[in-house]
Coordinates of C-alpha atoms and ligand atoms in Angstrom, one line a residue:
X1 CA 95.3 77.9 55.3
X2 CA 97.9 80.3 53.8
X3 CA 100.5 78.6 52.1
X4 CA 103.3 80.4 53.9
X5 CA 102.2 78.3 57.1
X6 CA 103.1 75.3 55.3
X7 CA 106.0 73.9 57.3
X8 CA 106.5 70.0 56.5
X9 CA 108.6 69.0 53.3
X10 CA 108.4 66.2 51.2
X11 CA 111.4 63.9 51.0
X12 CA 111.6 64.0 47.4
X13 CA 113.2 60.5 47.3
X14 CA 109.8 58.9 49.0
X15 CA 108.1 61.0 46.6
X16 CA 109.7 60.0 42.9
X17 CA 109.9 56.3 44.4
X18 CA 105.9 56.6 44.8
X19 CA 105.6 58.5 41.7
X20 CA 107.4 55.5 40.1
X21 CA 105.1 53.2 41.3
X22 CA 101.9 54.8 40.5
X23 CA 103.3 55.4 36.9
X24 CA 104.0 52.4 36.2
X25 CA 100.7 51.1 37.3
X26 CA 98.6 53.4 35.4
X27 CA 100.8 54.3 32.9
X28 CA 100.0 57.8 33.6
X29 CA 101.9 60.8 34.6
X30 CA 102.1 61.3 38.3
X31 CA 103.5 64.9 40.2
X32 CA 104.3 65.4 43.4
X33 CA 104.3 69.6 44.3
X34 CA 105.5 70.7 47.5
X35 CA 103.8 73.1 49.4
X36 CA 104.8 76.1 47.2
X37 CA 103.7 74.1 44.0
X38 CA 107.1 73.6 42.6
X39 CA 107.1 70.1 41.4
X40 CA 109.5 67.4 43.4
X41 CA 108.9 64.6 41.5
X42 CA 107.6 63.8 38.4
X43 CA 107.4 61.1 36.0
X44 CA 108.8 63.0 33.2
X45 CA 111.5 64.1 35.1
X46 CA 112.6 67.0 32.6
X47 CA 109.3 69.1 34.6
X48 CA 111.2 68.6 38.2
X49 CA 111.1 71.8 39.1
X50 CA 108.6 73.8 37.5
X51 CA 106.2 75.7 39.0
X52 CA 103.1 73.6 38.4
X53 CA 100.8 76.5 37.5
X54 CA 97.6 74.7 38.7
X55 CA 98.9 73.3 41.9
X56 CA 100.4 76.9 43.0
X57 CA 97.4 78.3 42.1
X58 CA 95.6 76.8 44.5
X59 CA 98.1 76.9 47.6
X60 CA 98.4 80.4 47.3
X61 CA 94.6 80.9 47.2
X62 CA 95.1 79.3 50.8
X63 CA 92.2 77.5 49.7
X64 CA 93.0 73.9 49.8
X65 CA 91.3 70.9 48.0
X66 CA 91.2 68.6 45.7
X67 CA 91.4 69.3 42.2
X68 CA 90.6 68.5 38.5
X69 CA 92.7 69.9 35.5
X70 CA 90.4 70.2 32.9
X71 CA 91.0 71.1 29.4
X72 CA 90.1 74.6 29.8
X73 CA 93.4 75.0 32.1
X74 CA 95.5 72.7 29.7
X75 CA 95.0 75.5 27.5
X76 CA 95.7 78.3 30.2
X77 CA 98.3 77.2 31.8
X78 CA 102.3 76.0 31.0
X79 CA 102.9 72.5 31.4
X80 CA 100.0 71.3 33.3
X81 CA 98.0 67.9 31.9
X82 CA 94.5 67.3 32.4
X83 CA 94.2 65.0 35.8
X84 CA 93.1 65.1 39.2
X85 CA 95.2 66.8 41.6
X86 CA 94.8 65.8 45.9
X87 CA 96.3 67.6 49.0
X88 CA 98.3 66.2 51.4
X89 CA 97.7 66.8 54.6
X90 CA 99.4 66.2 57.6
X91 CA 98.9 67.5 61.2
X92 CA 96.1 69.7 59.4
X93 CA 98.1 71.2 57.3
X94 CA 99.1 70.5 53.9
X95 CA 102.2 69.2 53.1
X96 CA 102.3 69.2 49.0
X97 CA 99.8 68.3 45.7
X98 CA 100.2 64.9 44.3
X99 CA 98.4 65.0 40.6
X100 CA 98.0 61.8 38.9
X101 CA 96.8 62.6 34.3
X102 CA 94.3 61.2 33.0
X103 CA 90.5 61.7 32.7
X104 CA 90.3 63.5 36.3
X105 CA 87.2 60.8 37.0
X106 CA 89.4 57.9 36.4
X107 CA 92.8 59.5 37.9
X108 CA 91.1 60.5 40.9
X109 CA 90.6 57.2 43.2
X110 CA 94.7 56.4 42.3
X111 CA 95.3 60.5 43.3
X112 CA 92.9 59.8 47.0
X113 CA 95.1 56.6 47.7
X114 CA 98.3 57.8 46.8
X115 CA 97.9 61.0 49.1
X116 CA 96.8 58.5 51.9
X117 CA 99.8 56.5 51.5
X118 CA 102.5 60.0 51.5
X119 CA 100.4 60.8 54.4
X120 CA 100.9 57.5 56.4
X121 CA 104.0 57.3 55.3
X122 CA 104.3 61.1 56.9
X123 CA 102.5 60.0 60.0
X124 CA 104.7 57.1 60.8
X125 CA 108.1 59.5 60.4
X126 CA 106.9 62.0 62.6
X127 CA 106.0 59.1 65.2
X128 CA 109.9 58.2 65.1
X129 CA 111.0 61.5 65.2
X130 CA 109.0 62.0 68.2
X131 CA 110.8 58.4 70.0
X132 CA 114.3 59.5 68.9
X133 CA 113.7 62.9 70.4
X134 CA 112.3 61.4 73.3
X135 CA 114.9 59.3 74.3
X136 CA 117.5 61.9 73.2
X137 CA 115.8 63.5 76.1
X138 CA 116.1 60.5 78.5
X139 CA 119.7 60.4 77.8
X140 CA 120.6 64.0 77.9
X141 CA 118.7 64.0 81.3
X142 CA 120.5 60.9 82.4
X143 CA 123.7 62.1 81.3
X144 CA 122.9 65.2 83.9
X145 CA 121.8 63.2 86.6
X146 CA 125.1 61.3 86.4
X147 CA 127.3 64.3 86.3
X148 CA 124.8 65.8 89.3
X149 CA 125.5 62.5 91.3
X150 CA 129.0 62.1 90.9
X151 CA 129.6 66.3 91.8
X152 CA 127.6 66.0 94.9
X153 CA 129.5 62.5 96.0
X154 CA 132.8 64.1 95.1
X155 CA 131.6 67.0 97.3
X156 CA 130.3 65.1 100.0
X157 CA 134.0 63.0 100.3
X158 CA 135.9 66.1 100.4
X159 CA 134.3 67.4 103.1
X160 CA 134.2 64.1 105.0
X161 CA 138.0 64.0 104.5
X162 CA 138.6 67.5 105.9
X163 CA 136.7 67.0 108.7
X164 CA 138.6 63.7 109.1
X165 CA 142.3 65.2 108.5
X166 CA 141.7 68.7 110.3
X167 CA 139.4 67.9 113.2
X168 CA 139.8 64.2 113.8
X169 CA 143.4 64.0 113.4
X170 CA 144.3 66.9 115.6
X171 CA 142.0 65.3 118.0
X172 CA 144.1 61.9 117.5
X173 CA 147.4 63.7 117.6
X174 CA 146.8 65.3 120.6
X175 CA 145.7 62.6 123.0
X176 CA 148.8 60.9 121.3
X177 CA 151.1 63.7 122.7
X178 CA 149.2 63.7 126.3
X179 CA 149.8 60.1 126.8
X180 CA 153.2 60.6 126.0
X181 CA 153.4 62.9 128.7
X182 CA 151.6 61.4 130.9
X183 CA 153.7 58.4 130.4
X184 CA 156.5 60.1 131.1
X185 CA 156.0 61.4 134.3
X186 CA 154.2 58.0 135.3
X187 CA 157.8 56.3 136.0
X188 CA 157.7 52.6 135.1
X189 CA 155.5 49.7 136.0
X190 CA 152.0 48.1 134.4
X191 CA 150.0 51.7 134.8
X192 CA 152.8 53.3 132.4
X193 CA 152.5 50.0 130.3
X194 CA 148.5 50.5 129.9
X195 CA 149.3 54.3 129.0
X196 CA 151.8 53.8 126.0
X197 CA 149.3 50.8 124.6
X198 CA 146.6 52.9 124.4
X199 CA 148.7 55.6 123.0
X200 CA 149.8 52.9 120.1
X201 CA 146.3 52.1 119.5
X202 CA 145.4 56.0 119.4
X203 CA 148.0 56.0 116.7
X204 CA 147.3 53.5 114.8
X205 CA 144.1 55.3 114.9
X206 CA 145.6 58.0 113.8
X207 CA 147.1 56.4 111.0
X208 CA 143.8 54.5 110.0
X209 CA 141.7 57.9 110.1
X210 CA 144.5 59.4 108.0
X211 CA 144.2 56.6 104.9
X212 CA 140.3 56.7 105.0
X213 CA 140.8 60.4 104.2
X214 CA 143.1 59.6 101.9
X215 CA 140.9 56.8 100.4
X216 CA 137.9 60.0 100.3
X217 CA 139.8 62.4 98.7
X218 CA 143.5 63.1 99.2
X219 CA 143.9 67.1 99.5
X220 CA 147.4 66.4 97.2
X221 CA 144.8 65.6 94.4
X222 CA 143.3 69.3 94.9
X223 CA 146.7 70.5 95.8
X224 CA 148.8 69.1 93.3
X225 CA 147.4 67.1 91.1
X226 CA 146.7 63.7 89.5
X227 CA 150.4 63.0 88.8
X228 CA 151.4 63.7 92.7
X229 CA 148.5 61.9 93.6
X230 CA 148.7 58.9 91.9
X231 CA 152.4 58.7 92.8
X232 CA 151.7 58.9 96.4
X233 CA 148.0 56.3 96.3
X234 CA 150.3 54.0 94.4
X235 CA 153.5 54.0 96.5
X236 CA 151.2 53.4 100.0
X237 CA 149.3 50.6 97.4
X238 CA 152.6 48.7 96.8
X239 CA 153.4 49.3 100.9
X240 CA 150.2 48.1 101.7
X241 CA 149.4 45.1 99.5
X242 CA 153.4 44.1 99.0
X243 CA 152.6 44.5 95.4
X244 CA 155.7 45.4 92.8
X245 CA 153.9 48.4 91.5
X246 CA 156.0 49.6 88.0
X247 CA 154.8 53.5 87.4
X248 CA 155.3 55.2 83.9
X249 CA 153.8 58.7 83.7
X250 CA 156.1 59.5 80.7
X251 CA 157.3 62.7 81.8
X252 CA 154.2 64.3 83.0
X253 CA 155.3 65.3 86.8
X254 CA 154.1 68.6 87.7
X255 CA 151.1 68.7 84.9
X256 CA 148.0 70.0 86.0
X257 CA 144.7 68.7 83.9
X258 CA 141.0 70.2 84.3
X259 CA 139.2 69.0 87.7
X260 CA 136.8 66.3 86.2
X261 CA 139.8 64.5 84.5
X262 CA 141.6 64.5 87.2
X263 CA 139.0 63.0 89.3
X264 CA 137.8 60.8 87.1
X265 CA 141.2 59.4 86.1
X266 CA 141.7 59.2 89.9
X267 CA 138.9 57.6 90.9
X268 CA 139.2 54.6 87.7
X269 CA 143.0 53.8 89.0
X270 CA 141.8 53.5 92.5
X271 CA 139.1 50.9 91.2
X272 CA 141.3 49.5 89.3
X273 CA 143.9 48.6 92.0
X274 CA 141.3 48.0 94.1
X275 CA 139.8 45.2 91.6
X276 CA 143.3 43.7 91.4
X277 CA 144.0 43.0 95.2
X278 CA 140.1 41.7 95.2
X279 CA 140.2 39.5 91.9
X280 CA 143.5 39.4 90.0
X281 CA 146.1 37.4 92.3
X282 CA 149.0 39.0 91.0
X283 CA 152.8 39.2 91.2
X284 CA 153.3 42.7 89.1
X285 CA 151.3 45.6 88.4
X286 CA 152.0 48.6 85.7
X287 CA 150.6 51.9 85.9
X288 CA 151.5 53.9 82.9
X289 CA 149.6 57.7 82.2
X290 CA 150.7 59.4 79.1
X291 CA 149.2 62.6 77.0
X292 CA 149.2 62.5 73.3
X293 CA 147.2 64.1 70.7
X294 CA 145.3 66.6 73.3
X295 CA 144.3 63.1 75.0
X296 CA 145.3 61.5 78.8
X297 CA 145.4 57.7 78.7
X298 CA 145.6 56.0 81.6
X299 CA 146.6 52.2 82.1
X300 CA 146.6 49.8 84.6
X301 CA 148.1 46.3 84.0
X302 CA 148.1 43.3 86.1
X303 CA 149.3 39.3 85.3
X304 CA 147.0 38.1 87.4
X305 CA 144.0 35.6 87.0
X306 CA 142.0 37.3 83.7
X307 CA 138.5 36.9 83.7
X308 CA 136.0 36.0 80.7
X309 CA 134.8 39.4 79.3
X310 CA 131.5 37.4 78.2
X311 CA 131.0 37.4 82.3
X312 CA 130.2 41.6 82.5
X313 CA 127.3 41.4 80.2
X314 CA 125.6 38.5 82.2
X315 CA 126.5 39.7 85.4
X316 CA 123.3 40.4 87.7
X317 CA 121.9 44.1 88.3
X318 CA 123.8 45.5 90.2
X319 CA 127.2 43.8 90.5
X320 CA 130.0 45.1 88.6
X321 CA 129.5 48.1 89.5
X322 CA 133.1 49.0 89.9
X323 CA 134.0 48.0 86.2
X324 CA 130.8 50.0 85.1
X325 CA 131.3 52.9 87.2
X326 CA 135.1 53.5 85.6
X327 CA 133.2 53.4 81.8
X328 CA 130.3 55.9 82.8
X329 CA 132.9 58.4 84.0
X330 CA 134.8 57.8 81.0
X331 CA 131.6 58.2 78.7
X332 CA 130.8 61.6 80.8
X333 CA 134.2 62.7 79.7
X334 CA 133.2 62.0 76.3
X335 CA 136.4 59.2 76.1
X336 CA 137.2 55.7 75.3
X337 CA 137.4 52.9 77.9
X338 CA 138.7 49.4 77.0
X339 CA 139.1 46.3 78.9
X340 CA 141.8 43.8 77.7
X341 CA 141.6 40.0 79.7
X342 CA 141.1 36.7 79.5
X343 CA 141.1 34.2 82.0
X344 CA 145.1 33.4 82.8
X345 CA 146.0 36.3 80.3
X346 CA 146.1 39.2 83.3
X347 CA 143.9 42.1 82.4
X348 CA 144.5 45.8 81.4
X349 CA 142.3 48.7 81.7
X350 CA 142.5 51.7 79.7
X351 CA 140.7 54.7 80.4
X352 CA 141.1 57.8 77.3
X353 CA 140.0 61.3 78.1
X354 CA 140.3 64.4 76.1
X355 CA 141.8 67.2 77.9
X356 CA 139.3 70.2 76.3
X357 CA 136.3 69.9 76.8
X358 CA 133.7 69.3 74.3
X359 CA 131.9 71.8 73.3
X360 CA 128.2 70.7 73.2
X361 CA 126.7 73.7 71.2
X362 CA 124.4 74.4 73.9
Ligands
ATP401 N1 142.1 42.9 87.6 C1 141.2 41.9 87.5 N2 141.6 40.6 87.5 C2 140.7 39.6 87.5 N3 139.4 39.8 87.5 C3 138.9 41.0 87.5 C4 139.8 42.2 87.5 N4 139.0 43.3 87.5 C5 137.7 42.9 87.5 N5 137.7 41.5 87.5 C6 136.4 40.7 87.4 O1 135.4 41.5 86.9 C7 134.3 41.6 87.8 C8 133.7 42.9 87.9 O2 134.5 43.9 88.5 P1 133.9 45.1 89.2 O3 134.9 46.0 89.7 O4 132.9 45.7 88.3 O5 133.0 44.5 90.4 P2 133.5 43.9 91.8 O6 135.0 44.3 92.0 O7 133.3 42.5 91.8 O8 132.6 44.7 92.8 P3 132.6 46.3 93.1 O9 131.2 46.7 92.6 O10 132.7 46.4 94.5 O11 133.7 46.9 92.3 C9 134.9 41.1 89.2 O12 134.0 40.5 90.0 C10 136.0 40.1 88.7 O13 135.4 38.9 88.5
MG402 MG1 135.5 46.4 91.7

């Protein structure tokens, strides 16, 4: 086994600690080599360092065993002490020399167990190494998934909502206009009646089909942005709910951010007013967005009911899923999201984003 293929080193720390113990115990002088031979620990620490002759020796004879140092090599070599001298090997390879002086008969069985224990000790590292890496793995994966998921949904309601505003709505529009017409040449009397009903109810329709798309994905997020966007979700929110709706954007108006942000930071304030018509009871509702530091934070306020915060974590699989849906798209984003409530205190959400992306090294 050439020494060269020698690939796992000793955490010298581990090894002084050990070398500490054994000394002590045997009042003996313990070394720890690496896999070169150069001495790690030691328990006369002025030697950290050297090259102990023996040790090396036998590495780079790729010829690995256990050892004695005899007298004969006392008086050959620089700095070596008679002792008994053990490999350690891990994963079949051998990871350093631990040599314990003495009469090599006597140092031997402390040398055997000491080696076991750097290689256990070894052993049990790489094991966690291995279950970190694994579920680094798991997480990187999941972390795709997510993104995979939320692109394909995001996808999927955009082209729901074309359909719905190009084909549907023109559909709409157009028996509107007919049974206008027809109306119109139909004079008065209970058929004309029946006619301009059912061309309320087709626009109503019409109005219905156009906030579902809206809902899905308004094109004015595509065409012009979170800011436009916002403005125009919130203004039909207030309309629709009766809800005083304060807005604060702090002079972002025509800003345009990357795609994900925007959708992201769409998507929480849409839960988020959605969670406050459902839960909050409220009489006032602030929206502020501001960008500071190379960051957008967005806020949404209510003085409604509050909740206990305690309840999220105790909630049953599957429920909350709005509340945890706004912090995975904020974790994706790599930002900070922060819920502030308590019951008859109103609640806040704030959702932080940087605006570059990270740059993962990959
Ligand atoms: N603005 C709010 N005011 C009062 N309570 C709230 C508010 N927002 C959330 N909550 C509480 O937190 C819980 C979790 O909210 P979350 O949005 O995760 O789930 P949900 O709205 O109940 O269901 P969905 O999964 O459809 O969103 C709610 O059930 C409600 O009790
Ligand atoms: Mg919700």
């Amino acid at each position: 086994m050439p020494a060269k293929e020698l690939y796992r080193s000793l955490d010298p720390h581990f090894s002084q600690t050990l070398v500490d113990i054994v000394a002590a115990e045997l009042n003996k002088n313990v070394n720890i080599c690496d896999h070169k031979g150069v001495i790690i620990a030691s328990f006369s620490k002025e030697r950290i360092s050297q090259v102990h002759e023996c040790a090396a020796n036998m590495l780079a004879s790729g010829h690995i065993h256990e050892f004695s140092v005899t007298e004969d090599d006392v008086a050959r070599y620089k700095g070596v002490r008679k002792g008994f001298n053990v490999p350690i090997i891990f994963e079949g390879r051998c990871a350093g020399v631990i040599g314990v002086t003495g009469e090599p008969e006597a140092a031997a069985p402390y040398a055997r167990l000491a080696a076991r224990f750097v290689q256990a000790a070894l052993e049990s590292s790489a094991r966690q190494e291995k279950l970190v890496r694994a579920l680094q793995e798991k997480e990187e994966l999941q972390t795709i998934f997510l993104n995979k998921i939320i692109a394909v949904q995001e996808e999927e309601r955009r082209k729901i909502s074309r359909e719905l505003h190009d084909e549907t709505s023109q559909a709409l529009t157009s028996i509107i206009v007919g049974l206008r017409v027809l109306s119109e040449q139909m004079g008065g009397g209970e058929e004309r009646a029946r006619v301009l009903a059912m061309r309320d109810l087709a626009a109503k329709t019409l109005e219905d089909v156009h906030r579902l798309a809206v809902e899905l994905r308004p094109v004015l997020l595509d065409d012009l942005g979170l800011v436009a966007a916002a403005h125009k979700y919130i203004e039909s929110y207030a309309n629709q709910y009766s809800l005083p709706v304060d807005i604060d954007f702090a002079g972002l108006s025509r800003e345009r951010f990357r795609p994900e942000v925007e959708i992201a930071l769409y998507r929480i304030l849409q839960e988020a007013l959605t969670n406050i018509v459902k839960h909050a009871r409220a009489g006032q509702v602030r929206v502020a967005l501001k960008k500071s530091r190379g960051r957008l934070r967005l806020t949404v306020a209510d003085d409604g009911v509050g909740f206990e915060i305690a309840s999220l974590q105790t909630a049953a699989a599957g429920a909350c899923l709005g509340i945890h849906g706004m912090r995975e798209r904020v974790a994706l984003l790599d930002g900070a999201f922060a819920i502030q409530t308590a019951p008859g205190a109103g609640t806040a959400i704030t959702a932080e984003v940087p605006l570059k992306e990270k740059n993962h090294g990959r």
